[in-house]
Coordinates of C-alpha atoms in Angstrom, one line a residue:
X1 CA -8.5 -6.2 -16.3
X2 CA -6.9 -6.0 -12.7
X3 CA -9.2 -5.9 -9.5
X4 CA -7.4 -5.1 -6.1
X5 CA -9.0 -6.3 -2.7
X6 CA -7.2 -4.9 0.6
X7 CA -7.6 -6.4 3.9
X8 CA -6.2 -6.2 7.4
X9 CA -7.3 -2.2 8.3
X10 CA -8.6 -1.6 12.2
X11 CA -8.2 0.0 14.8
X12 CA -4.8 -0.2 17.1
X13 CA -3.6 2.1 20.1
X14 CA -0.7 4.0 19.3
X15 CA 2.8 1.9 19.5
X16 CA 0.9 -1.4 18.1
X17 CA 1.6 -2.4 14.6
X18 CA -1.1 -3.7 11.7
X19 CA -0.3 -5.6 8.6
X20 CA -2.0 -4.6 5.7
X21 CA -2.6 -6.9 2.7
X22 CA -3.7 -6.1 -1.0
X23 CA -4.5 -9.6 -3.3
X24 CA -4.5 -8.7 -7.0
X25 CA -6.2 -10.9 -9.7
X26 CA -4.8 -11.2 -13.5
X27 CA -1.1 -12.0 -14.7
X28 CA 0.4 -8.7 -14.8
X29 CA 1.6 -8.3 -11.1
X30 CA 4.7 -9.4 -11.0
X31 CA 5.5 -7.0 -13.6
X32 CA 4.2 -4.3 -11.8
X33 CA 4.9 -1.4 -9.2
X34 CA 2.8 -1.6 -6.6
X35 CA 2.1 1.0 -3.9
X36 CA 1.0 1.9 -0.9
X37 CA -1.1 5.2 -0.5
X38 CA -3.3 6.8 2.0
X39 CA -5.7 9.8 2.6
X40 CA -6.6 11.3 5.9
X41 CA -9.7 13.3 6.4
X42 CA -9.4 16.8 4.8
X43 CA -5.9 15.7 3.5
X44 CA -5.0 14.9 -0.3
X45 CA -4.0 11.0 -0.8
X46 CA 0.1 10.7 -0.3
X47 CA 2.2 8.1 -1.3
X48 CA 3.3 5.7 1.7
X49 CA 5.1 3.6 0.3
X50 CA 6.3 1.5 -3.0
X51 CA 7.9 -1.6 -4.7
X52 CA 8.7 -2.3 -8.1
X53 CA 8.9 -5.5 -9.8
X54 CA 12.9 -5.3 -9.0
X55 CA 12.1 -5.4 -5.5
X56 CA 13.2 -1.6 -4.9
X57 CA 11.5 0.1 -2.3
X58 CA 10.1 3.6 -1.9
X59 CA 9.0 5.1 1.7
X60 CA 7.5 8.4 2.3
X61 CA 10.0 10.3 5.0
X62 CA 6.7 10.2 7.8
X63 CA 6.9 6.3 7.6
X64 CA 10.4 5.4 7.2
X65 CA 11.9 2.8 9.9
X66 CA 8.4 2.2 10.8
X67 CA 6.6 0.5 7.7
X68 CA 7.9 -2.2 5.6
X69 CA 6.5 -2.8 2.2
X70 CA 6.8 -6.2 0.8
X71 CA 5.4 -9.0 -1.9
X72 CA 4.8 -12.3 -3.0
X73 CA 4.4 -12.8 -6.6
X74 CA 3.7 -16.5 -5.8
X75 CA 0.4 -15.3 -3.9
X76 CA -0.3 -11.7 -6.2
X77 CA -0.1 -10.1 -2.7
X78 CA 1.8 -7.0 -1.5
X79 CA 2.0 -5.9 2.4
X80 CA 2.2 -3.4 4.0
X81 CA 3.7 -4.0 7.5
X82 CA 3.0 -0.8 10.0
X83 CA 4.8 -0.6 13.6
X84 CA 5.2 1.9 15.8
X85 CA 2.0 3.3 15.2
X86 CA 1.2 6.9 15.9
X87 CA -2.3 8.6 15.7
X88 CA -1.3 10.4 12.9
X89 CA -1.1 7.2 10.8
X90 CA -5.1 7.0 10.6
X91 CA -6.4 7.2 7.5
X92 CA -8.1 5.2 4.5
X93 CA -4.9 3.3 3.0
X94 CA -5.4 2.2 -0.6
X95 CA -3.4 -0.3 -2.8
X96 CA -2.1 0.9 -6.3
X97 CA -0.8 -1.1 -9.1
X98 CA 0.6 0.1 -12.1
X99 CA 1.3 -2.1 -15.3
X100 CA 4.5 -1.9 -17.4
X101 CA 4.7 0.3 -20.4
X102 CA 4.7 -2.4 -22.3
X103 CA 1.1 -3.4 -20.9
X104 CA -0.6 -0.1 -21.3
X105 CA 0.8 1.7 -18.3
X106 CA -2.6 1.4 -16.8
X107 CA -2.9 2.4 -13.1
X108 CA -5.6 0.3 -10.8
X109 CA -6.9 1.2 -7.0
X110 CA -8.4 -1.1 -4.3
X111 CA -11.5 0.3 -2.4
X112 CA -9.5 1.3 0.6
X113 CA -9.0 0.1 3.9
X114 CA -9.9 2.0 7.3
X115 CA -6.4 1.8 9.8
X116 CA -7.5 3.8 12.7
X117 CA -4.5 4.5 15.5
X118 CA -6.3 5.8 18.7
X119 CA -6.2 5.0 22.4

């Protein structure tokens, strides 16, 4: 069982930057691919961004050379570091991690986070 808790979500004027932060519990996470996904208001839920437990990254073409996507396996944390922020940004960003095959493939969400660009 895998719980994920994300912090860090507010508001910021657009140009600021926000780091977001997801803490996992059990001992899977550094065998897994976390992401980074968000859902706007009327909008489906899109993939923002993504890192595997080789440390290869994924970014969504809206976010790249803006957001950075990072972890600690040390702390069962992954980041998400947001700059440049524009209003179209705001949305309810969710952390996802997915176990190895080997694990049961199993696929676990956070509650979600507000992140709010506006001036």
């Amino acid at each position: 069982q895998v719980q994920l808790v994300e912090s860090g979500g507010g508001l910021v004027q657009p140009g600021g930057s926000l780091r977001l932060s997801c803490a996992a519990s059990g001992s899977i996470f550094s065998s897994a691919t976390m992401s980074w996904y968000r859902q706007a208001p009327g909008k489906e839920r899109e993939l923002v961004a993504q890192i595997n437990s080789g440390y290869l990254t994924y970014y969504a073409d809206s976010v790249k050379g803006r957001f950075t996507i990072s972890r600690d396996n040390a702390k069962n944390t992954v980041y998400l570091q947001m700059s440049s922020l524009k209003p179209e940004d705001t949305a309810v960003y969710y952390c996802n991690l997915r176990a190895p095959p080997v694990q049961g493939f199993r696929a676990y969400w956070g509650q979600g986070t507000q992140v709010t660009v506006s001036s």
